[in-house]
Amino acid sequence: MIKKASAIVVVLVMSIAVFSIFSSKAQTPVQVGDQVPSFKLQNQHGELFDLNTFKGNTAMVIYFYPKDDTPGCTKEACSFRDSYEAFTDKNIKVIGISSDDVESHKNFAEKYNLPFTLLADTENEVRDLFGVKSNAFGLIPGRVTYVIDKKGEIIFMYQSQLNAKKHIEEALKAINSSL
């Protein structure tokens, strides 16, 4: 009986893993040296954000995170908030993207006094455009940070699902050595 239950669990886990690999709409991930893909999404105020408005004028940090108001994502957002001046002093725009809707982003930004842009990628179109893959058998959206120079070139990428605060440290190291 226990062997049969164990076999069923193994088959289920393997099925989920295979399904998540083949069902992913994510493209080949963008890499360091690539141009940042163009996109338009609504921000936490319901306004349309067009990346092309900033590309060529402003360096950016774009970070993808799983979900508003969860422990790791809150730590990451608050770390970006606490280091915000280090970015703005270098004329770098900070942008967070998740699949949460505009209202969720608005509440999240207000609750934690987040001074930067949060974008609602409710259909995961931009996540897929960047090729940000989900983790944990496709159940948890990936956490990836990109540093983009003024010309729109990706100069740094950092991926870590569990070490949310390290995204800020690594982005600042890359900025200080590159820009």
PDB file of C-alpha atoms in Angstrom:
ATOM      1  CA  MET A   1       0.000   0.000   0.000  1.00  0.00           C
ATOM      2  CA  ILE A   2       2.795   2.438   0.932  1.00  0.00           C
ATOM      3  CA  LYS A   3       4.790   1.503  -2.187  1.00  0.00           C
ATOM      4  CA  LYS A   4       1.748   2.148  -4.365  1.00  0.00           C
ATOM      5  CA  ALA A   5       1.117   5.559  -2.740  1.00  0.00           C
ATOM      6  CA  SER A   6       4.794   6.473  -3.147  1.00  0.00           C
ATOM      7  CA  ALA A   7       4.690   5.474  -6.801  1.00  0.00           C
ATOM      8  CA  ILE A   8       1.603   7.620  -7.364  1.00  0.00           C
ATOM      9  CA  VAL A   9       3.290  10.622  -5.733  1.00  0.00           C
ATOM     10  CA  VAL A  10       6.407  10.156  -7.880  1.00  0.00           C
ATOM     11  CA  VAL A  11       4.295   9.914 -11.055  1.00  0.00           C
ATOM     12  CA  LEU A  12       2.373  13.064 -10.093  1.00  0.00           C
ATOM     13  CA  VAL A  13       5.556  15.040  -9.381  1.00  0.00           C
ATOM     14  CA  MET A  14       7.144  13.890 -12.643  1.00  0.00           C
ATOM     15  CA  SER A  15       3.964  14.754 -14.569  1.00  0.00           C
ATOM     16  CA  ILE A  16       3.898  18.255 -13.109  1.00  0.00           C
ATOM     17  CA  ALA A  17       7.576  18.750 -13.954  1.00  0.00           C
ATOM     18  CA  VAL A  18       7.130  17.589 -17.552  1.00  0.00           C
ATOM     19  CA  PHE A  19       3.946  19.631 -17.955  1.00  0.00           C
ATOM     20  CA  SER A  20       5.620  22.787 -16.639  1.00  0.00           C
ATOM     21  CA  ILE A  21       8.549  22.360 -19.033  1.00  0.00           C
ATOM     22  CA  PHE A  22       6.410  21.839 -22.124  1.00  0.00           C
ATOM     23  CA  SER A  23       3.583  24.218 -21.270  1.00  0.00           C
ATOM     24  CA  SER A  24       5.796  27.234 -20.591  1.00  0.00           C
ATOM     25  CA  LYS A  25       5.151  30.090 -22.988  1.00  0.00           C
ATOM     26  CA  ALA A  26       8.400  31.729 -21.923  1.00  0.00           C
ATOM     27  CA  GLN A  27      10.767  32.523 -24.740  1.00  0.00           C
ATOM     28  CA  THR A  28      14.501  32.081 -24.649  1.00  0.00           C
ATOM     29  CA  PRO A  29      15.575  34.229 -21.708  1.00  0.00           C
ATOM     30  CA  VAL A  30      17.087  37.616 -22.478  1.00  0.00           C
ATOM     31  CA  GLN A  31      20.774  37.675 -21.645  1.00  0.00           C
ATOM     32  CA  VAL A  32      23.429  40.186 -20.705  1.00  0.00           C
ATOM     33  CA  GLY A  33      24.314  42.052 -23.904  1.00  0.00           C
ATOM     34  CA  ASP A  34      20.772  41.886 -25.343  1.00  0.00           C
ATOM     35  CA  GLN A  35      18.600  44.923 -25.878  1.00  0.00           C
ATOM     36  CA  VAL A  36      15.765  45.144 -23.374  1.00  0.00           C
ATOM     37  CA  PRO A  37      12.496  44.113 -25.036  1.00  0.00           C
ATOM     38  CA  SER A  38       9.926  46.873 -25.536  1.00  0.00           C
ATOM     39  CA  PHE A  39       6.628  46.613 -23.689  1.00  0.00           C
ATOM     40  CA  LYS A  40       3.677  48.577 -22.315  1.00  0.00           C
ATOM     41  CA  LEU A  41       1.886  47.817 -19.037  1.00  0.00           C
ATOM     42  CA  GLN A  42      -0.253  49.680 -16.523  1.00  0.00           C
ATOM     43  CA  ASN A  43       1.409  50.965 -13.372  1.00  0.00           C
ATOM     44  CA  GLN A  44      -0.017  51.021  -9.851  1.00  0.00           C
ATOM     45  CA  HIS A  45      -1.887  54.249 -10.677  1.00  0.00           C
ATOM     46  CA  GLY A  46      -3.591  52.766 -13.738  1.00  0.00           C
ATOM     47  CA  GLU A  47      -1.389  54.796 -16.105  1.00  0.00           C
ATOM     48  CA  LEU A  48       0.196  53.239 -19.172  1.00  0.00           C
ATOM     49  CA  PHE A  49       3.953  52.711 -18.791  1.00  0.00           C
ATOM     50  CA  ASP A  50       5.799  52.501 -22.113  1.00  0.00           C
ATOM     51  CA  LEU A  51       9.385  51.283 -21.773  1.00  0.00           C
ATOM     52  CA  ASN A  52      10.322  53.094 -24.993  1.00  0.00           C
ATOM     53  CA  THR A  53       9.762  56.415 -23.182  1.00  0.00           C
ATOM     54  CA  PHE A  54      12.770  55.629 -20.962  1.00  0.00           C
ATOM     55  CA  LYS A  55      14.925  53.477 -23.261  1.00  0.00           C
ATOM     56  CA  GLY A  56      17.786  55.615 -24.554  1.00  0.00           C
ATOM     57  CA  ASN A  57      17.313  58.221 -21.803  1.00  0.00           C
ATOM     58  CA  THR A  58      17.489  56.479 -18.451  1.00  0.00           C
ATOM     59  CA  ALA A  59      19.241  53.465 -16.962  1.00  0.00           C
ATOM     60  CA  MET A  60      16.811  51.055 -15.295  1.00  0.00           C
ATOM     61  CA  VAL A  61      16.545  48.204 -12.880  1.00  0.00           C
ATOM     62  CA  ILE A  62      13.652  45.927 -13.806  1.00  0.00           C
ATOM     63  CA  TYR A  63      12.849  43.205 -11.344  1.00  0.00           C
ATOM     64  CA  PHE A  64      10.305  40.419 -11.712  1.00  0.00           C
ATOM     65  CA  TYR A  65       8.838  39.064  -8.503  1.00  0.00           C
ATOM     66  CA  PRO A  66       6.185  36.445  -7.712  1.00  0.00           C
ATOM     67  CA  LYS A  67       3.429  38.218  -5.740  1.00  0.00           C
ATOM     68  CA  ASP A  68       2.543  41.377  -3.826  1.00  0.00           C
ATOM     69  CA  ASP A  69       2.418  41.202  -0.042  1.00  0.00           C
ATOM     70  CA  THR A  70       4.149  37.841   0.363  1.00  0.00           C
ATOM     71  CA  PRO A  71       7.107  37.604   2.775  1.00  0.00           C
ATOM     72  CA  GLY A  72       9.956  37.349   0.251  1.00  0.00           C
ATOM     73  CA  CYS A  73       8.457  39.859  -2.169  1.00  0.00           C
ATOM     74  CA  THR A  74       7.787  42.334   0.629  1.00  0.00           C
ATOM     75  CA  LYS A  75      11.422  42.027   1.800  1.00  0.00           C
ATOM     76  CA  GLU A  76      12.629  42.594  -1.743  1.00  0.00           C
ATOM     77  CA  ALA A  77      10.351  45.597  -2.365  1.00  0.00           C
ATOM     78  CA  CYS A  78      11.226  47.175   0.989  1.00  0.00           C
ATOM     79  CA  SER A  79      14.933  46.645   0.276  1.00  0.00           C
ATOM     80  CA  PHE A  80      14.526  48.447  -3.037  1.00  0.00           C
ATOM     81  CA  ARG A  81      12.649  51.178  -1.157  1.00  0.00           C
ATOM     82  CA  ASP A  82      15.365  51.467   1.488  1.00  0.00           C
ATOM     83  CA  SER A  83      18.071  51.687  -1.207  1.00  0.00           C
ATOM     84  CA  TYR A  84      15.993  53.819  -3.574  1.00  0.00           C
ATOM     85  CA  GLU A  85      18.225  56.875  -3.192  1.00  0.00           C
ATOM     86  CA  ALA A  86      21.279  54.859  -4.232  1.00  0.00           C
ATOM     87  CA  PHE A  87      19.481  54.210  -7.532  1.00  0.00           C
ATOM     88  CA  THR A  88      17.949  57.655  -8.080  1.00  0.00           C
ATOM     89  CA  ASP A  89      21.255  59.397  -7.270  1.00  0.00           C
ATOM     90  CA  LYS A  90      22.596  57.655 -10.381  1.00  0.00           C
ATOM     91  CA  ASN A  91      19.438  58.529 -12.387  1.00  0.00           C
ATOM     92  CA  ILE A  92      18.274  54.893 -12.439  1.00  0.00           C
ATOM     93  CA  LYS A  93      14.581  54.076 -12.646  1.00  0.00           C
ATOM     94  CA  VAL A  94      13.429  51.115 -10.515  1.00  0.00           C
ATOM     95  CA  ILE A  95      10.567  49.024 -11.911  1.00  0.00           C
ATOM     96  CA  GLY A  96       8.935  46.001 -10.281  1.00  0.00           C
ATOM     97  CA  ILE A  97       6.781  43.610 -12.323  1.00  0.00           C
ATOM     98  CA  SER A  98       4.437  40.833 -11.203  1.00  0.00           C
ATOM     99  CA  SER A  99       1.179  39.324 -12.397  1.00  0.00           C
ATOM    100  CA  ASP A 100      -0.809  41.148  -9.712  1.00  0.00           C
ATOM    101  CA  ASP A 101      -3.371  43.666 -10.942  1.00  0.00           C
ATOM    102  CA  VAL A 102      -3.263  47.463 -10.689  1.00  0.00           C
ATOM    103  CA  GLU A 103      -5.321  47.554  -7.476  1.00  0.00           C
ATOM    104  CA  SER A 104      -3.062  45.025  -5.754  1.00  0.00           C
ATOM    105  CA  HIS A 105       0.024  47.027  -6.779  1.00  0.00           C
ATOM    106  CA  LYS A 106      -1.568  50.249  -5.564  1.00  0.00           C
ATOM    107  CA  ASN A 107      -2.335  48.725  -2.154  1.00  0.00           C
ATOM    108  CA  PHE A 108       1.121  47.127  -1.912  1.00  0.00           C
ATOM    109  CA  ALA A 109       2.882  50.407  -2.799  1.00  0.00           C
ATOM    110  CA  GLU A 110       0.787  52.398  -0.310  1.00  0.00           C
ATOM    111  CA  LYS A 111       1.133  49.864   2.509  1.00  0.00           C
ATOM    112  CA  TYR A 112       4.952  49.837   2.301  1.00  0.00           C
ATOM    113  CA  ASN A 113       5.549  53.389   0.956  1.00  0.00           C
ATOM    114  CA  LEU A 114       7.159  52.103  -2.218  1.00  0.00           C
ATOM    115  CA  PRO A 115       8.400  55.102  -4.233  1.00  0.00           C
ATOM    116  CA  PHE A 116       9.056  53.237  -7.492  1.00  0.00           C
ATOM    117  CA  THR A 117       6.956  51.930 -10.366  1.00  0.00           C
ATOM    118  CA  LEU A 118       5.070  48.639 -10.068  1.00  0.00           C
ATOM    119  CA  LEU A 119       3.694  47.191 -13.293  1.00  0.00           C
ATOM    120  CA  ALA A 120       0.728  44.841 -13.676  1.00  0.00           C
ATOM    121  CA  ASP A 121       1.636  41.979 -16.011  1.00  0.00           C
ATOM    122  CA  THR A 122      -1.636  40.126 -15.392  1.00  0.00           C
ATOM    123  CA  GLU A 123      -1.269  37.893 -18.449  1.00  0.00           C
ATOM    124  CA  ASN A 124       2.480  37.277 -17.888  1.00  0.00           C
ATOM    125  CA  GLU A 125       3.166  38.622 -21.381  1.00  0.00           C
ATOM    126  CA  VAL A 126       6.215  40.653 -20.335  1.00  0.00           C
ATOM    127  CA  ARG A 127       7.474  37.863 -18.075  1.00  0.00           C
ATOM    128  CA  ASP A 128       7.283  35.574 -21.133  1.00  0.00           C
ATOM    129  CA  LEU A 129       8.857  38.255 -23.361  1.00  0.00           C
ATOM    130  CA  PHE A 130      11.887  38.300 -21.024  1.00  0.00           C
ATOM    131  CA  GLY A 131      11.849  34.506 -20.744  1.00  0.00           C
ATOM    132  CA  VAL A 132      11.528  34.556 -16.948  1.00  0.00           C
ATOM    133  CA  LYS A 133      10.691  30.993 -16.064  1.00  0.00           C
ATOM    134  CA  SER A 134       8.687  29.767 -13.107  1.00  0.00           C
ATOM    135  CA  ASN A 135      10.291  27.702 -10.372  1.00  0.00           C
ATOM    136  CA  ALA A 136       9.104  24.840  -8.153  1.00  0.00           C
ATOM    137  CA  PHE A 137       7.525  22.770 -10.935  1.00  0.00           C
ATOM    138  CA  GLY A 138       6.048  25.855 -12.549  1.00  0.00           C
ATOM    139  CA  LEU A 139       4.061  26.818  -9.459  1.00  0.00           C
ATOM    140  CA  ILE A 140       5.977  29.934  -8.374  1.00  0.00           C
ATOM    141  CA  PRO A 141       6.760  32.748 -10.808  1.00  0.00           C
ATOM    142  CA  GLY A 142      10.505  33.380 -11.107  1.00  0.00           C
ATOM    143  CA  ARG A 143      12.403  36.185  -9.364  1.00  0.00           C
ATOM    144  CA  VAL A 144      14.902  37.865 -11.714  1.00  0.00           C
ATOM    145  CA  THR A 145      16.503  41.321 -11.688  1.00  0.00           C
ATOM    146  CA  TYR A 146      17.929  43.075 -14.748  1.00  0.00           C
ATOM    147  CA  VAL A 147      20.136  46.182 -14.866  1.00  0.00           C
ATOM    148  CA  ILE A 148      19.755  48.081 -18.138  1.00  0.00           C
ATOM    149  CA  ASP A 149      22.043  50.901 -19.259  1.00  0.00           C
ATOM    150  CA  LYS A 150      20.902  54.168 -20.879  1.00  0.00           C
ATOM    151  CA  LYS A 151      21.191  52.649 -24.362  1.00  0.00           C
ATOM    152  CA  GLY A 152      18.761  49.875 -23.441  1.00  0.00           C
ATOM    153  CA  GLU A 153      21.369  47.122 -23.179  1.00  0.00           C
ATOM    154  CA  ILE A 154      21.048  44.551 -20.408  1.00  0.00           C
ATOM    155  CA  ILE A 155      24.347  44.808 -18.535  1.00  0.00           C
ATOM    156  CA  PHE A 156      23.543  42.537 -15.579  1.00  0.00           C
ATOM    157  CA  MET A 157      21.097  39.827 -14.609  1.00  0.00           C
ATOM    158  CA  TYR A 158      20.594  38.163 -11.238  1.00  0.00           C
ATOM    159  CA  GLN A 159      18.278  35.259 -10.480  1.00  0.00           C
ATOM    160  CA  SER A 160      17.511  33.868  -7.021  1.00  0.00           C
ATOM    161  CA  GLN A 161      14.109  32.721  -5.889  1.00  0.00           C
ATOM    162  CA  LEU A 162      14.929  32.507  -2.196  1.00  0.00           C
ATOM    163  CA  ASN A 163      17.407  35.305  -1.533  1.00  0.00           C
ATOM    164  CA  ALA A 164      15.155  38.270  -2.344  1.00  0.00           C
ATOM    165  CA  LYS A 165      17.227  40.958  -0.591  1.00  0.00           C
ATOM    166  CA  LYS A 166      20.387  39.956  -2.452  1.00  0.00           C
ATOM    167  CA  HIS A 167      18.839  41.235  -5.703  1.00  0.00           C
ATOM    168  CA  ILE A 168      19.351  44.800  -4.495  1.00  0.00           C
ATOM    169  CA  GLU A 169      22.944  44.208  -3.351  1.00  0.00           C
ATOM    170  CA  GLU A 170      23.881  42.539  -6.640  1.00  0.00           C
ATOM    171  CA  ALA A 171      22.177  45.220  -8.752  1.00  0.00           C
ATOM    172  CA  LEU A 172      24.011  47.982  -6.870  1.00  0.00           C
ATOM    173  CA  LYS A 173      27.356  46.157  -7.265  1.00  0.00           C
ATOM    174  CA  ALA A 174      26.752  45.865 -11.008  1.00  0.00           C
ATOM    175  CA  ILE A 175      25.747  49.513 -11.258  1.00  0.00           C
ATOM    176  CA  ASN A 176      28.757  50.731  -9.301  1.00  0.00           C
ATOM    177  CA  SER A 177      31.137  48.746 -11.498  1.00  0.00           C
ATOM    178  CA  SER A 178      29.440  49.487 -14.831  1.00  0.00           C
ATOM    179  CA  LEU A 179      27.635  52.799 -14.957  1.00  0.00           C
TER     180      LEU A 179
END
